[in-house]
């Protein structure tokens, strides 16, 4: 059993920024990074599945998501954070210190005076027939990971937000054509991303269209679409589809712990990063459904580390 003053769960920008600050404050944090096999909470978080980041201050020429996370990780390690590739499968917040079970543990292997939840969020799925069966067989949630396989294909991206535009633009490097399927007739994405997509010669739009089925036996052969205005059905012939319709927070480990969540499952935090349980703090996308940017996530990780440090000082552990 290892005891730590600060246990950080998650290693996206929130978790790693919290790690940098806690480590510099001599609190020797342990960071449970996630597991590489997982699509929802892999080490480095969602930025590992992102292409160029053009809006993180300090990188005027843009930086790739994986490169940014590699740098944050190195910075956390430089100050002595203990980073461990594993998952917290259970958290007991009913007594002090808090207790955590990692993957494969029958007994808790870490006790902690404070916990910073930075478990992030994962992709929403369409929940239509064919989706589960064809996941990784032409259906993907990560253009950076899988785009290369669609060289010369006609493919689709579902969604109308920044993620969908970003995925579609990236996929034009490989695909012959990319059809963005959106359930309305106007996009949610920021103006700059909209303009890039709308003006790209390889990108087409299927407006007012909802995917009702992913077609194909062993790999994607098309999508059944329903017109959200007329109700008519049609088939779009594509051999690949990327789902980019938003995210849900990764909160299963705090279910039943007393940490409060909103109706959509996001951890409620505040003032600052304090949750409903004294000594448990939250940072990043697990508590933010509004901004969800790398920079806001990193900022909230800083807040959580400072809140945890002050909380520890006030308790004189
Ligand atoms: P988002 O902004 O919530 O957009 C989700 C999109 O998917 C919306 O257009 C939504 O349609 C659609 N959608 C949701 N559920 C659907 C369903 N069941 N079937 C069909 N369509 C569905 O999510 P996001 O694009 O992942 O972006 C999340 C946040 O990250 C945003 O704040 C965004 O600005 C940020 N982000 C920024 C960048 C960047 O700056 N480069 C890149 C990626 C993400 P409606 O519009 O009809 O609701």
XYZ file of C-alpha atoms in Angstrom, residues 65-310:
246
model
C -1.978 16.946 -29.438
C 0.351 14.001 -28.701
C 3.419 16.273 -28.785
C 1.817 18.730 -26.344
C 0.973 15.900 -23.972
C 4.460 14.423 -24.241
C 5.866 17.785 -23.204
C 3.442 18.203 -20.295
C 4.277 14.689 -19.118
C 8.021 15.375 -19.258
C 7.476 18.590 -17.293
C 5.514 16.764 -14.581
C 8.206 14.077 -14.331
C 10.950 16.684 -14.152
C 9.484 17.923 -10.866
C 9.105 14.420 -9.455
C 5.499 13.421 -10.171
C 5.071 9.647 -9.992
C 3.229 8.693 -13.186
C 1.712 5.237 -13.365
C 0.041 3.611 -16.363
C -3.018 2.037 -14.795
C -6.655 2.783 -14.087
C -8.442 3.506 -10.844
C -11.212 0.941 -10.867
C -12.690 1.901 -7.489
C -12.443 4.846 -5.126
C -13.602 4.756 -1.496
C -14.293 8.261 -0.208
C -16.233 7.175 2.868
C -13.274 7.328 5.246
C -9.859 9.060 5.520
C -7.453 8.627 3.937
C -9.270 7.921 0.675
C -8.557 4.489 -0.773
C -8.031 3.555 -4.427
C -8.033 0.197 -6.168
C -6.042 0.061 -9.408
C -6.589 -2.357 -12.318
C -6.136 -5.894 -11.084
C -6.181 -4.954 -7.381
C -8.251 -7.088 -5.015
C -7.279 -4.790 -2.162
C -6.738 -0.998 -2.293
C -3.129 -0.254 -3.236
C -3.089 3.547 -2.769
C -4.299 5.731 0.073
C -4.507 9.490 -0.400
C -5.166 12.596 1.685
C -6.569 14.400 -1.353
C -7.809 13.295 -4.777
C -7.881 15.363 -7.950
C -10.387 13.940 -10.431
C -9.187 14.657 -13.944
C -10.712 11.705 -15.745
C -11.954 13.729 -18.716
C -14.676 12.735 -21.102
C -15.180 10.266 -23.934
C -16.854 10.249 -27.327
C -20.619 10.075 -27.593
C -21.816 7.389 -29.950
C -24.817 7.357 -32.291
C -26.467 4.276 -30.763
C -27.839 3.040 -34.078
C -27.849 -0.471 -35.555
C -24.509 -1.509 -37.026
C -22.432 0.945 -34.979
C -21.063 -1.478 -32.369
C -20.499 -4.230 -34.901
C -18.564 -2.013 -37.312
C -16.533 -0.072 -34.753
C -12.910 -0.421 -35.919
C -14.170 -1.949 -39.192
C -14.698 1.308 -41.016
C -16.313 3.175 -38.113
C -14.045 5.236 -35.899
C -14.042 8.107 -33.411
C -10.462 9.152 -34.128
C -9.293 10.538 -37.456
C -5.713 10.899 -36.238
C -5.610 7.219 -35.338
C -7.436 5.739 -38.313
C -7.438 8.322 -41.115
C -4.536 6.681 -42.919
C -6.638 3.563 -43.588
C -9.049 5.582 -45.740
C -6.649 6.672 -48.459
C -8.687 6.962 -51.666
C -12.037 6.257 -49.963
C -15.302 8.187 -49.933
C -16.066 8.649 -46.251
C -18.341 10.565 -43.864
C -18.023 12.492 -40.624
C -21.066 12.833 -38.364
C -21.532 16.044 -36.372
C -21.704 19.804 -36.758
C -19.280 21.032 -34.091
C -15.574 21.887 -34.074
C -14.604 18.250 -33.619
C -16.474 17.218 -36.752
C -14.912 20.049 -38.802
C -11.456 19.221 -37.482
C -11.840 15.524 -38.229
C -13.222 16.214 -41.711
C -10.426 18.631 -42.582
C -7.781 16.195 -41.382
C -9.361 13.335 -43.321
C -9.153 15.253 -46.606
C -5.443 14.360 -46.535
C -6.378 10.764 -47.230
C -9.937 10.464 -48.505
C -11.224 11.203 -51.980
C -14.280 12.880 -50.491
C -15.585 13.606 -46.995
C -19.303 14.146 -46.421
C -20.192 15.926 -43.194
C -23.559 14.668 -41.987
C -25.352 17.130 -39.748
C -28.830 16.865 -38.274
C -29.609 20.556 -38.788
C -29.017 23.109 -41.555
C -26.501 25.243 -39.672
C -23.272 24.293 -37.974
C -22.382 24.605 -34.295
C -18.656 24.884 -35.055
C -16.682 28.114 -34.656
C -16.680 30.460 -37.649
C -13.067 29.783 -38.627
C -13.559 26.003 -38.655
C -16.876 26.331 -40.530
C -15.270 28.469 -43.204
C -12.426 26.038 -43.710
C -14.796 23.095 -44.080
C -17.349 24.922 -46.228
C -14.638 26.094 -48.609
C -12.762 22.800 -48.905
C -13.067 21.202 -52.328
C -13.140 17.636 -50.947
C -15.791 18.309 -48.308
C -19.501 17.942 -49.019
C -22.421 18.382 -46.636
C -25.503 16.268 -45.980
C -27.714 18.789 -44.169
C -30.747 17.913 -42.048
C -29.629 14.307 -41.984
C -29.640 11.819 -39.139
C -27.797 8.499 -39.383
C -30.281 5.701 -38.637
C -28.091 2.696 -39.510
C -24.488 1.867 -40.314
C -24.511 -0.588 -43.199
C -22.051 -3.347 -44.024
C -21.241 -6.948 -43.110
C -17.562 -7.093 -42.216
C -16.822 -3.415 -42.974
C -18.770 -0.212 -43.546
C -20.449 -0.061 -46.968
C -22.827 2.836 -46.407
C -25.045 4.807 -44.074
C -28.792 4.956 -43.940
C -29.838 8.576 -43.481
C -33.172 10.083 -42.566
C -34.018 13.593 -43.659
C -34.955 15.396 -40.442
C -37.317 17.740 -42.357
C -39.084 15.471 -44.849
C -38.622 12.131 -43.035
C -37.327 10.506 -46.242
C -34.709 7.749 -46.062
C -31.724 7.371 -48.357
C -28.445 5.497 -48.434
C -25.101 7.305 -48.597
C -22.402 5.116 -50.159
C -19.308 5.490 -48.011
C -16.679 3.011 -46.867
C -15.763 4.832 -43.682
C -17.476 6.919 -41.029
C -16.109 9.011 -38.187
C -18.432 9.862 -35.310
C -17.730 13.312 -33.829
C -20.893 14.295 -31.986
C -19.571 15.319 -28.589
C -18.604 13.710 -25.329
C -19.723 12.296 -21.983
C -17.730 12.663 -18.765
C -15.845 9.693 -17.283
C -17.360 9.594 -13.816
C -18.016 5.917 -13.120
C -15.420 5.795 -10.327
C -17.187 8.513 -8.335
C -20.670 7.009 -8.689
C -21.962 6.415 -5.200
C -19.076 8.210 -3.464
C -21.031 11.346 -2.587
C -19.328 13.488 -5.236
C -22.228 15.423 -6.754
C -22.928 15.366 -10.468
C -25.284 17.349 -12.685
C -28.070 15.660 -14.714
C -25.612 15.075 -17.589
C -23.137 13.339 -15.312
C -20.577 16.155 -15.032
C -18.994 16.583 -11.606
C -20.246 19.721 -9.885
C -17.338 21.761 -8.575
C -16.960 25.101 -6.886
C -15.952 27.246 -5.259
C -12.781 26.698 -7.255
C -12.280 22.996 -7.848
C -13.856 21.754 -4.585
C -16.416 18.969 -5.003
C -19.137 17.971 -2.559
C -16.572 15.846 -0.703
C -13.981 17.665 1.333
C -10.541 16.779 -0.021
C -11.733 15.712 -3.470
C -11.183 18.217 -6.263
C -12.147 18.141 -9.932
C -10.474 19.574 -13.009
C -10.843 19.451 -16.778
C -13.615 17.995 -18.901
C -15.012 15.799 -16.134
C -16.451 18.983 -14.607
C -16.677 21.240 -17.671
C -19.299 20.784 -20.381
C -19.000 24.343 -21.601
C -15.457 25.311 -22.525
C -13.654 21.954 -22.918
C -10.456 23.444 -24.301
C -6.917 22.259 -23.638
C -6.105 25.644 -22.140
C -9.143 25.807 -19.826
C -8.527 22.237 -18.804
C -4.904 22.999 -17.947
C -6.033 26.113 -16.040
C -8.485 24.115 -13.966
C -5.749 21.550 -13.221
C -3.649 24.371 -11.808
C -6.607 25.505 -9.681
C -7.187 21.991 -8.350
C -3.535 21.576 -7.361
C -3.535 24.912 -5.545
C -6.867 24.115 -3.850
C -5.534 20.729 -2.735
C -2.335 22.279 -1.413
C -4.248 24.912 0.592
